[in-house]
PDB file of C-alpha atoms and ligand atoms in Angstrom:
ATOM      1  CA  UNK N 190     120.196 178.477  18.200  1.00  0.00           C
ATOM      2  CA  UNK N 191     120.487 179.290  21.875  1.00  0.00           C
ATOM      3  CA  UNK N 192     123.966 178.811  23.356  1.00  0.00           C
ATOM      4  CA  UNK N 193     122.264 176.627  26.203  1.00  0.00           C
ATOM      5  CA  UNK N 194     124.592 174.837  28.459  1.00  0.00           C
ATOM      6  CA  UNK N 195     123.847 171.018  28.440  1.00  0.00           C
ATOM      7  CA  UNK N 196     125.229 168.509  30.858  1.00  0.00           C
ATOM      8  CA  UNK N 197     125.569 164.840  30.049  1.00  0.00           C
ATOM      9  CA  UNK N 198     126.479 162.338  32.824  1.00  0.00           C
ATOM     10  CA  UNK N 199     128.780 159.327  31.895  1.00  0.00           C
ATOM     11  CA  UNK N 200     129.422 161.377  28.628  1.00  0.00           C
ATOM     12  CA  UNK N 201     132.572 159.247  27.689  1.00  0.00           C
ATOM     13  CA  UNK N 202     130.773 155.917  27.368  1.00  0.00           C
ATOM     14  CA  UNK N 203     129.421 154.699  23.865  1.00  0.00           C
ATOM     15  CA  UNK N 204     126.019 156.673  24.026  1.00  0.00           C
ATOM     16  CA  UNK N 205     127.169 159.578  26.162  1.00  0.00           C
ATOM     17  CA  UNK N 206     129.920 160.643  23.189  1.00  0.00           C
ATOM     18  CA  UNK N 207     127.178 160.576  20.521  1.00  0.00           C
ATOM     19  CA  UNK N 208     124.725 162.534  22.593  1.00  0.00           C
ATOM     20  CA  UNK N 209     127.515 165.127  23.312  1.00  0.00           C
ATOM     21  CA  UNK N 210     128.006 165.386  19.606  1.00  0.00           C
ATOM     22  CA  UNK N 211     124.201 165.933  18.554  1.00  0.00           C
ATOM     23  CA  UNK N 212     123.877 168.347  21.544  1.00  0.00           C
ATOM     24  CA  UNK N 213     126.943 170.375  20.160  1.00  0.00           C
ATOM     25  CA  UNK N 214     125.814 170.072  16.611  1.00  0.00           C
ATOM     26  CA  UNK N 215     122.508 171.930  18.207  1.00  0.00           C
ATOM     27  CA  UNK N 216     124.712 174.720  19.076  1.00  0.00           C
ATOM     28  CA  UNK N 217     125.063 173.537  23.063  1.00  0.00           C
ATOM     29  CA  UNK N 218     127.657 174.296  25.172  1.00  0.00           C
ATOM     30  CA  UNK N 219     128.599 170.510  26.143  1.00  0.00           C
ATOM     31  CA  UNK N 220     129.641 169.500  29.434  1.00  0.00           C
ATOM     32  CA  UNK N 221     130.682 165.929  29.986  1.00  0.00           C
ATOM     33  CA  UNK N 222     131.238 163.968  33.190  1.00  0.00           C
ATOM     34  CA  UNK N 223     133.975 161.040  33.773  1.00  0.00           C
ATOM     35  CA  UNK N 224     134.283 158.806  36.890  1.00  0.00           C
ATOM     36  CA  UNK N 225     136.944 160.673  39.194  1.00  0.00           C
ATOM     37  CA  UNK N 226     140.396 158.959  38.664  1.00  0.00           C
ATOM     38  CA  UNK N 227     139.688 158.521  34.961  1.00  0.00           C
ATOM     39  CA  UNK N 228     141.294 161.823  33.845  1.00  0.00           C
ATOM     40  CA  UNK N 229     143.563 160.632  31.372  1.00  0.00           C
ATOM     41  CA  UNK N 230     140.686 158.745  29.559  1.00  0.00           C
ATOM     42  CA  UNK N 231     138.665 161.899  29.785  1.00  0.00           C
ATOM     43  CA  UNK N 232     141.653 164.014  28.366  1.00  0.00           C
ATOM     44  CA  UNK N 233     141.703 161.584  25.422  1.00  0.00           C
ATOM     45  CA  UNK N 234     137.908 161.720  24.858  1.00  0.00           C
ATOM     46  CA  UNK N 235     138.017 165.423  25.076  1.00  0.00           C
ATOM     47  CA  UNK N 236     141.038 165.493  22.375  1.00  0.00           C
ATOM     48  CA  UNK N 237     138.898 163.273  20.399  1.00  0.00           C
ATOM     49  CA  UNK N 238     135.650 165.599  20.317  1.00  0.00           C
ATOM     50  CA  UNK N 239     137.971 168.362  19.616  1.00  0.00           C
ATOM     51  CA  UNK N 240     139.246 166.541  16.416  1.00  0.00           C
ATOM     52  CA  UNK N 241     135.382 166.772  15.203  1.00  0.00           C
ATOM     53  CA  UNK N 242     135.472 170.847  15.926  1.00  0.00           C
ATOM     54  CA  UNK N 243     133.584 170.159  19.570  1.00  0.00           C
ATOM     55  CA  UNK N 244     134.905 172.061  22.514  1.00  0.00           C
ATOM     56  CA  UNK N 245     133.283 170.255  25.446  1.00  0.00           C
ATOM     57  CA  UNK N 246     134.110 170.499  28.928  1.00  0.00           C
ATOM     58  CA  UNK N 247     134.772 167.648  31.113  1.00  0.00           C
ATOM     59  CA  UNK N 248     134.281 167.356  35.032  1.00  0.00           C
ATOM     60  CA  UNK N 249     134.914 164.340  37.462  1.00  0.00           C
ATOM     61  CA  UNK N 250     131.839 163.022  38.980  1.00  0.00           C
ATOM     62  CA  UNK N 251     130.353 160.138  40.519  1.00  0.00           C
ATOM     63  CA  UNK N 252     126.460 160.332  40.378  1.00  0.00           C
ATOM     64  CA  UNK N 253     126.198 158.149  43.440  1.00  0.00           C
ATOM     65  CA  UNK N 254     127.917 160.964  45.533  1.00  0.00           C
ATOM     66  CA  UNK N 255     124.944 163.516  46.525  1.00  0.00           C
ATOM     67  CA  UNK N 256     127.527 165.958  47.746  1.00  0.00           C
ATOM     68  CA  UNK N 257     129.921 165.465  44.900  1.00  0.00           C
ATOM     69  CA  UNK N 258     126.730 166.341  42.603  1.00  0.00           C
ATOM     70  CA  UNK N 259     125.883 169.418  44.483  1.00  0.00           C
ATOM     71  CA  UNK N 260     129.556 170.442  44.283  1.00  0.00           C
ATOM     72  CA  UNK N 261     129.835 169.523  40.318  1.00  0.00           C
ATOM     73  CA  UNK N 262     126.942 171.560  39.514  1.00  0.00           C
ATOM     74  CA  UNK N 263     128.279 174.518  41.716  1.00  0.00           C
ATOM     75  CA  UNK N 264     131.689 174.353  39.857  1.00  0.00           C
ATOM     76  CA  UNK N 265     129.893 174.336  36.638  1.00  0.00           C
ATOM     77  CA  UNK N 266     127.724 177.189  37.160  1.00  0.00           C
ATOM     78  CA  UNK N 267     130.663 179.335  38.532  1.00  0.00           C
ATOM     79  CA  UNK N 268     132.550 178.199  35.428  1.00  0.00           C
ATOM     80  CA  UNK N 269     130.205 178.202  32.570  1.00  0.00           C
ATOM     81  CA  UNK N 270     126.770 179.436  34.178  1.00  0.00           C
ATOM     82  CA  UNK N 271     123.476 177.659  34.640  1.00  0.00           C
ATOM     83  CA  UNK N 272     122.480 174.298  33.652  1.00  0.00           C
ATOM     84  CA  UNK N 273     119.558 174.518  30.673  1.00  0.00           C
ATOM     85  CA  UNK N 274     119.737 170.868  29.793  1.00  0.00           C
ATOM     86  CA  UNK N 275     120.521 167.419  31.763  1.00  0.00           C
ATOM     87  CA  UNK N 276     120.916 164.200  30.614  1.00  0.00           C
ATOM     88  CA  UNK N 277     121.275 161.656  32.986  1.00  0.00           C
ATOM     89  CA  UNK N 278     122.806 159.046  31.242  1.00  0.00           C
ATOM     90  CA  UNK N 279     125.514 157.264  33.372  1.00  0.00           C
ATOM     91  CA  UNK N 280     124.367 153.465  34.150  1.00  0.00           C
ATOM     92  CA  UNK N 281     126.116 150.254  34.613  1.00  0.00           C
ATOM     93  CA  UNK N 282     124.394 146.883  34.751  1.00  0.00           C
ATOM     94  CA  UNK N 283     125.729 143.926  37.260  1.00  0.00           C
ATOM     95  CA  UNK N 284     123.743 140.854  36.044  1.00  0.00           C
ATOM     96  CA  UNK N 285     122.641 137.789  38.227  1.00  0.00           C
ATOM     97  CA  UNK N 286     119.306 136.130  38.700  1.00  0.00           C
ATOM     98  CA  UNK N 287     117.338 136.654  41.558  1.00  0.00           C
ATOM     99  CA  UNK N 288     118.978 133.709  43.829  1.00  0.00           C
ATOM    100  CA  UNK N 289     122.165 134.500  43.199  1.00  0.00           C
ATOM    101  CA  UNK N 290     122.043 138.321  43.462  1.00  0.00           C
ATOM    102  CA  UNK N 291     123.967 139.883  46.063  1.00  0.00           C
ATOM    103  CA  UNK N 292     122.864 142.640  48.409  1.00  0.00           C
ATOM    104  CA  UNK N 293     125.942 144.638  46.828  1.00  0.00           C
ATOM    105  CA  UNK N 294     124.707 144.093  43.272  1.00  0.00           C
ATOM    106  CA  UNK N 295     121.484 145.129  44.106  1.00  0.00           C
ATOM    107  CA  UNK N 296     122.364 148.534  46.130  1.00  0.00           C
ATOM    108  CA  UNK N 297     125.465 149.247  43.486  1.00  0.00           C
ATOM    109  CA  UNK N 298     122.863 149.249  40.365  1.00  0.00           C
ATOM    110  CA  UNK N 299     119.946 151.138  42.423  1.00  0.00           C
ATOM    111  CA  UNK N 300     122.533 153.797  43.362  1.00  0.00           C
ATOM    112  CA  UNK N 301     124.536 154.488  40.017  1.00  0.00           C
ATOM    113  CA  UNK N 302     121.083 153.875  37.758  1.00  0.00           C
ATOM    114  CA  UNK N 303     118.276 155.491  39.995  1.00  0.00           C
ATOM    115  CA  UNK N 304     119.336 157.415  43.246  1.00  0.00           C
ATOM    116  CA  UNK N 305     121.590 159.181  40.726  1.00  0.00           C
ATOM    117  CA  UNK N 306     118.541 160.825  39.305  1.00  0.00           C
ATOM    118  CA  UNK N 307     117.505 162.418  42.500  1.00  0.00           C
ATOM    119  CA  UNK N 308     121.118 163.340  43.193  1.00  0.00           C
ATOM    120  CA  UNK N 309     121.352 165.183  39.873  1.00  0.00           C
ATOM    121  CA  UNK N 310     118.022 166.600  39.298  1.00  0.00           C
ATOM    122  CA  UNK N 311     117.532 168.113  42.865  1.00  0.00           C
ATOM    123  CA  UNK N 312     120.684 170.273  42.208  1.00  0.00           C
ATOM    124  CA  UNK N 313     119.672 171.679  38.788  1.00  0.00           C
ATOM    125  CA  UNK N 314     115.833 171.499  39.066  1.00  0.00           C
ATOM    126  CA  UNK N 315     114.851 174.827  41.024  1.00  0.00           C
ATOM    127  CA  UNK N 316     117.265 176.943  39.360  1.00  0.00           C
ATOM    128  CA  UNK N 317     115.542 175.828  35.948  1.00  0.00           C
ATOM    129  CA  UNK N 318     112.038 176.481  37.383  1.00  0.00           C
ATOM    130  CA  UNK N 319     113.163 180.054  38.352  1.00  0.00           C
ATOM    131  CA  UNK N 320     114.714 180.652  35.060  1.00  0.00           C
ATOM    132  CA  UNK N 321     111.571 179.348  33.269  1.00  0.00           C
ATOM    133  CA  UNK N 322     113.645 176.956  31.041  1.00  0.00           C
ATOM    134  CA  UNK N 323     114.923 173.405  31.639  1.00  0.00           C
ATOM    135  CA  UNK N 324     115.203 170.175  29.938  1.00  0.00           C
ATOM    136  CA  UNK N 325     115.757 166.825  31.814  1.00  0.00           C
ATOM    137  CA  UNK N 326     116.367 163.851  29.811  1.00  0.00           C
ATOM    138  CA  UNK N 327     116.587 160.416  31.872  1.00  0.00           C
ATOM    139  CA  UNK N 328     118.023 157.128  30.205  1.00  0.00           C
ATOM    140  CA  UNK N 329     116.155 154.196  30.855  1.00  0.00           C
ATOM    141  CA  UNK N 330     116.004 151.235  28.991  1.00  0.00           C
ATOM    142  CA  UNK N 331     114.083 148.440  26.754  1.00  0.00           C
ATOM    143  CA  UNK N 332     114.339 146.171  29.645  1.00  0.00           C
ATOM    144  CA  UNK N 333     112.826 148.617  32.330  1.00  0.00           C
ATOM    145  CA  UNK N 334     109.887 148.501  30.141  1.00  0.00           C
ATOM    146  CA  UNK N 335     109.584 144.821  29.709  1.00  0.00           C
ATOM    147  CA  UNK N 336     112.080 143.116  32.370  1.00  0.00           C
ATOM    148  CA  UNK N 337     114.912 140.930  31.562  1.00  0.00           C
ATOM    149  CA  UNK N 338     116.171 137.325  33.081  1.00  0.00           C
ATOM    150  CA  UNK N 339     119.102 138.207  35.176  1.00  0.00           C
ATOM    151  CA  UNK N 340     118.562 141.867  35.439  1.00  0.00           C
ATOM    152  CA  UNK N 341     116.063 142.364  38.176  1.00  0.00           C
ATOM    153  CA  UNK N 342     118.221 145.015  39.592  1.00  0.00           C
ATOM    154  CA  UNK N 343     118.844 146.821  36.588  1.00  0.00           C
ATOM    155  CA  UNK N 344     115.204 146.579  35.166  1.00  0.00           C
ATOM    156  CA  UNK N 345     113.886 147.839  38.569  1.00  0.00           C
ATOM    157  CA  UNK N 346     115.988 150.982  38.515  1.00  0.00           C
ATOM    158  CA  UNK N 347     115.036 151.563  34.543  1.00  0.00           C
ATOM    159  CA  UNK N 348     111.411 151.229  35.484  1.00  0.00           C
ATOM    160  CA  UNK N 349     112.139 153.195  38.351  1.00  0.00           C
ATOM    161  CA  UNK N 350     112.951 156.307  36.042  1.00  0.00           C
ATOM    162  CA  UNK N 351     109.500 156.236  34.544  1.00  0.00           C
ATOM    163  CA  UNK N 352     107.741 157.152  37.985  1.00  0.00           C
ATOM    164  CA  UNK N 353     110.463 159.649  38.777  1.00  0.00           C
ATOM    165  CA  UNK N 354     110.503 161.409  35.292  1.00  0.00           C
ATOM    166  CA  UNK N 355     106.546 161.628  35.207  1.00  0.00           C
ATOM    167  CA  UNK N 356     106.576 163.176  38.563  1.00  0.00           C
ATOM    168  CA  UNK N 357     109.214 166.118  38.045  1.00  0.00           C
ATOM    169  CA  UNK N 358     107.639 166.554  34.945  1.00  0.00           C
ATOM    170  CA  UNK N 359     104.263 167.414  36.873  1.00  0.00           C
ATOM    171  CA  UNK N 360     106.452 169.653  39.042  1.00  0.00           C
ATOM    172  CA  UNK N 361     108.121 171.585  36.290  1.00  0.00           C
ATOM    173  CA  UNK N 362     105.172 171.663  33.859  1.00  0.00           C
ATOM    174  CA  UNK N 363     104.158 175.360  34.717  1.00  0.00           C
ATOM    175  CA  UNK N 364     107.677 176.471  34.854  1.00  0.00           C
ATOM    176  CA  UNK N 365     109.178 175.674  31.442  1.00  0.00           C
ATOM    177  CA  UNK N 366     111.013 172.445  32.721  1.00  0.00           C
ATOM    178  CA  UNK N 367     110.220 169.330  30.865  1.00  0.00           C
ATOM    179  CA  UNK N 368     111.308 165.985  31.852  1.00  0.00           C
ATOM    180  CA  UNK N 369     111.290 162.924  29.733  1.00  0.00           C
ATOM    181  CA  UNK N 370     113.165 159.363  29.224  1.00  0.00           C
ATOM    182  CA  UNK N 371     114.393 157.900  26.318  1.00  0.00           C
ATOM    183  CA  UNK N 372     114.481 153.836  26.473  1.00  0.00           C
ATOM    184  CA  UNK N 373     117.146 152.426  24.272  1.00  0.00           C
ATOM    185  CA  UNK N 374     116.887 148.977  22.856  1.00  0.00           C
ATOM    186  CA  UNK N 375     119.845 146.848  22.080  1.00  0.00           C
ATOM    187  CA  UNK N 376     122.812 149.562  20.799  1.00  0.00           C
ATOM    188  CA  UNK N 377     125.821 148.774  19.168  1.00  0.00           C
ATOM    189  CA  UNK N 378     128.036 149.870  21.957  1.00  0.00           C
ATOM    190  CA  UNK N 379     130.716 148.205  24.530  1.00  0.00           C
ATOM    191  CA  UNK N 380     127.967 147.561  26.995  1.00  0.00           C
ATOM    192  CA  UNK N 381     126.147 145.288  24.642  1.00  0.00           C
ATOM    193  CA  UNK N 382     129.253 144.054  22.915  1.00  0.00           C
ATOM    194  CA  UNK N 383     129.953 142.283  26.397  1.00  0.00           C
ATOM    195  CA  UNK N 384     126.910 140.012  25.785  1.00  0.00           C
ATOM    196  CA  UNK N 385     128.246 136.109  24.419  1.00  0.00           C
ATOM    197  CA  UNK N 386     128.074 136.373  20.598  1.00  0.00           C
ATOM    198  CA  UNK N 387     125.292 133.583  20.612  1.00  0.00           C
ATOM    199  CA  UNK N 388     122.968 135.335  23.100  1.00  0.00           C
ATOM    200  CA  UNK N 389     123.752 138.512  20.794  1.00  0.00           C
ATOM    201  CA  UNK N 390     122.710 136.821  17.935  1.00  0.00           C
ATOM    202  CA  UNK N 391     119.323 135.638  19.602  1.00  0.00           C
ATOM    203  CA  UNK N 392     118.709 138.886  20.695  1.00  0.00           C
ATOM    204  CA  UNK N 393     119.270 140.671  17.108  1.00  0.00           C
ATOM    205  CA  UNK N 394     117.081 137.917  15.560  1.00  0.00           C
ATOM    206  CA  UNK N 395     114.390 139.076  18.066  1.00  0.00           C
ATOM    207  CA  UNK N 396     114.575 142.678  16.995  1.00  0.00           C
ATOM    208  CA  UNK N 397     111.905 143.613  13.836  1.00  0.00           C
ATOM    209  CA  UNK N 398     114.215 145.880  12.027  1.00  0.00           C
ATOM    210  CA  UNK N 399     116.768 143.012  11.831  1.00  0.00           C
ATOM    211  CA  UNK N 400     119.920 144.836  13.248  1.00  0.00           C
ATOM    212  CA  UNK N 401     121.198 146.523  16.618  1.00  0.00           C
ATOM    213  CA  UNK N 402     120.683 150.456  16.920  1.00  0.00           C
ATOM    214  CA  UNK N 403     123.436 152.708  16.658  1.00  0.00           C
ATOM    215  CA  UNK N 404     124.448 155.242  19.128  1.00  0.00           C
ATOM    216  CA  UNK N 405     123.289 158.114  16.900  1.00  0.00           C
ATOM    217  CA  UNK N 406     119.590 156.701  17.140  1.00  0.00           C
ATOM    218  CA  UNK N 407     119.393 157.466  20.833  1.00  0.00           C
ATOM    219  CA  UNK N 408     121.455 160.769  20.381  1.00  0.00           C
ATOM    220  CA  UNK N 409     118.638 162.255  18.105  1.00  0.00           C
ATOM    221  CA  UNK N 410     115.953 161.239  20.484  1.00  0.00           C
ATOM    222  CA  UNK N 411     117.800 163.439  23.113  1.00  0.00           C
ATOM    223  CA  UNK N 412     118.432 166.244  20.577  1.00  0.00           C
ATOM    224  CA  UNK N 413     114.833 166.347  19.662  1.00  0.00           C
ATOM    225  CA  UNK N 414     113.703 166.153  23.559  1.00  0.00           C
ATOM    226  CA  UNK N 415     116.119 168.908  24.494  1.00  0.00           C
ATOM    227  CA  UNK N 416     115.048 171.148  21.862  1.00  0.00           C
ATOM    228  CA  UNK N 417     113.858 175.009  22.808  1.00  0.00           C
ATOM    229  CA  UNK N 418     110.692 173.599  20.609  1.00  0.00           C
ATOM    230  CA  UNK N 419     109.900 170.382  22.696  1.00  0.00           C
ATOM    231  CA  UNK N 420     108.149 172.721  25.165  1.00  0.00           C
ATOM    232  CA  UNK N 421     105.042 170.761  25.009  1.00  0.00           C
ATOM    233  CA  UNK N 422     106.453 167.119  25.211  1.00  0.00           C
ATOM    234  CA  UNK N 423     106.802 166.112  28.991  1.00  0.00           C
ATOM    235  CA  UNK N 424     106.283 163.298  31.310  1.00  0.00           C
ATOM    236  CA  UNK N 425     106.677 160.755  28.416  1.00  0.00           C
ATOM    237  CA  UNK N 426     109.051 157.995  27.351  1.00  0.00           C
ATOM    238  CA  UNK N 427     110.736 157.517  23.893  1.00  0.00           C
ATOM    239  CA  UNK N 428     111.219 153.877  23.011  1.00  0.00           C
ATOM    240  CA  UNK N 429     114.185 153.642  20.496  1.00  0.00           C
ATOM    241  CA  UNK N 430     114.492 149.869  20.224  1.00  0.00           C
ATOM    242  CA  UNK N 431     113.755 148.704  16.543  1.00  0.00           C
ATOM    243  CA  UNK N 432     110.374 147.592  17.283  1.00  0.00           C
ATOM    244  CA  UNK N 433     111.737 145.109  20.088  1.00  0.00           C
ATOM    245  CA  UNK N 434     108.997 145.947  22.515  1.00  0.00           C
ATOM    246  CA  UNK N 435     106.037 147.923  21.813  1.00  0.00           C
ATOM    247  CA  UNK N 436     104.205 149.447  24.818  1.00  0.00           C
TER     248      UNK N 436
HETATM  249  N1  NAP G 719     124.056 150.323  25.350  1.00  0.00           N
HETATM  250  C1  NAP G 719     122.928 150.013  25.022  1.00  0.00           C
HETATM  251  O1  NAP G 719     122.478 149.210  23.995  1.00  0.00           O
HETATM  252  C2  NAP G 719     121.731 150.622  26.079  1.00  0.00           C
HETATM  253  C3  NAP G 719     120.558 149.830  26.333  1.00  0.00           C
HETATM  254  C4  NAP G 719     119.704 150.313  27.018  1.00  0.00           C
HETATM  255  C5  NAP G 719     119.837 151.324  27.874  1.00  0.00           C
HETATM  256  N2  NAP G 719     121.150 151.831  27.899  1.00  0.00           N
HETATM  257  C6  NAP G 719     121.463 152.910  28.892  1.00  0.00           C
HETATM  258  O2  NAP G 719     122.415 154.073  28.265  1.00  0.00           O
HETATM  259  C7  NAP G 719     122.831 154.558  29.319  1.00  0.00           C
HETATM  260  C8  NAP G 719     124.469 154.520  28.525  1.00  0.00           C
HETATM  261  O3  NAP G 719     124.919 153.244  28.322  1.00  0.00           O
HETATM  262  P1  NAP G 719     126.292 153.139  27.357  1.00  0.00           P
HETATM  263  O4  NAP G 719     125.775 151.927  26.602  1.00  0.00           O
HETATM  264  O5  NAP G 719     126.901 154.188  26.616  1.00  0.00           O
HETATM  265  O6  NAP G 719     127.310 152.476  28.741  1.00  0.00           O
HETATM  266  P2  NAP G 719     128.760 152.740  28.819  1.00  0.00           P
HETATM  267  O7  NAP G 719     129.564 152.985  27.588  1.00  0.00           O
HETATM  268  O8  NAP G 719     129.219 151.759  30.008  1.00  0.00           O
HETATM  269  O9  NAP G 719     128.610 154.169  29.626  1.00  0.00           O
HETATM  270  C9  NAP G 719     127.866 154.275  30.880  1.00  0.00           C
HETATM  271  C10 NAP G 719     128.881 155.458  31.649  1.00  0.00           C
HETATM  272  O10 NAP G 719     128.471 155.678  32.801  1.00  0.00           O
HETATM  273  C11 NAP G 719     129.717 156.053  33.583  1.00  0.00           C
HETATM  274  N3  NAP G 719     129.412 155.390  35.034  1.00  0.00           N
HETATM  275  C12 NAP G 719     129.273 154.380  35.462  1.00  0.00           C
HETATM  276  N4  NAP G 719     129.325 154.340  36.759  1.00  0.00           N
HETATM  277  C13 NAP G 719     129.169 155.825  37.221  1.00  0.00           C
HETATM  278  C14 NAP G 719     129.091 156.618  38.533  1.00  0.00           C
HETATM  279  N5  NAP G 719     129.131 156.146  39.529  1.00  0.00           N
HETATM  280  N6  NAP G 719     129.110 158.126  38.275  1.00  0.00           N
HETATM  281  C15 NAP G 719     129.228 158.421  36.942  1.00  0.00           C
HETATM  282  N7  NAP G 719     129.453 157.734  35.741  1.00  0.00           N
HETATM  283  C16 NAP G 719     129.154 156.530  35.819  1.00  0.00           C
HETATM  284  C17 NAP G 719     130.546 155.081  32.760  1.00  0.00           C
HETATM  285  O11 NAP G 719     132.010 155.212  33.175  1.00  0.00           O
HETATM  286  P3  NAP G 719     133.034 154.348  33.154  1.00  0.00           P
HETATM  287  O12 NAP G 719     133.099 154.026  31.517  1.00  0.00           O
HETATM  288  O13 NAP G 719     134.363 154.883  33.381  1.00  0.00           O
HETATM  289  O14 NAP G 719     132.502 153.030  33.767  1.00  0.00           O
HETATM  290  C18 NAP G 719     130.272 155.389  31.300  1.00  0.00           C
HETATM  291  O15 NAP G 719     130.938 156.799  31.154  1.00  0.00           O
HETATM  292  C19 NAP G 719     123.016 153.692  30.515  1.00  0.00           C
HETATM  293  O16 NAP G 719     122.161 154.400  31.474  1.00  0.00           O
HETATM  294  C20 NAP G 719     122.436 152.573  30.089  1.00  0.00           C
HETATM  295  O17 NAP G 719     121.925 151.485  30.730  1.00  0.00           O
HETATM  296  C21 NAP G 719     121.967 151.412  27.001  1.00  0.00           C
END
């Protein structure tokens, strides 16, 4: 196993934590990011991983801030070395039906979920190409594949990730840099636990396997797509949704 450096944005969240553990288990040097101002929670998160024997680095980062992303990548490269693996995982929802959606809601979700892809990928991409190795995984969503009532902003960002990912996959293909997306279905995380119980029960009833996914289900997909051996897999999307949507 190679001690490659793997960055996970929004690492302290439900799925990010599982991804960091899976990447560490693969022998990666894991770098997680947390929102600026949440240093205390980030330290707690880091200590939790330490209890599992994982030494992760953690940096503050707002993925909507282009210059901040640039400074973050420069800091990681200076402190640890070049970034080999980037998992763009940070994401939010801010739901409303179209008729009630405010421009601020629309712009916020576009910026965090989609503009962040450009902000982060541009900082690492050329360096990956020059070194002849890179793995980029962008976290999309089931609702980007099928759309969702009340989530036109969120679904637009998650669908946009597919076009972005396929484009940079073509740009990196001859240089050893792969780019893929993972589209989680409903996973047992705080984000999904916010859904009212009655609605959640209906959602679970619509999942063919009959239960929510676990964060580890998504982490395993990320581990696979970021493996050195996954060099022939690029420009694709991996749906991990219990059969809820079969594209
Ligand atoms: N959970 C699911 O079932 C599910 C299903 C489909 C897709 N997804 C996608 O999977 C990803 C992770 O979701 P999750 O369930 O783990 O959600 P989560 O626990 O809320 O994690 C999201 C992370 O992103 C961070 N974040 C938010 N805004 C940010 C910004 N501007 N800059 C940097 N980081 C920011 C959050 O920080 P704070 O905690 O400090 O706000 C949090 O650490 C998201 O992209 C989500 O859309 C999740």
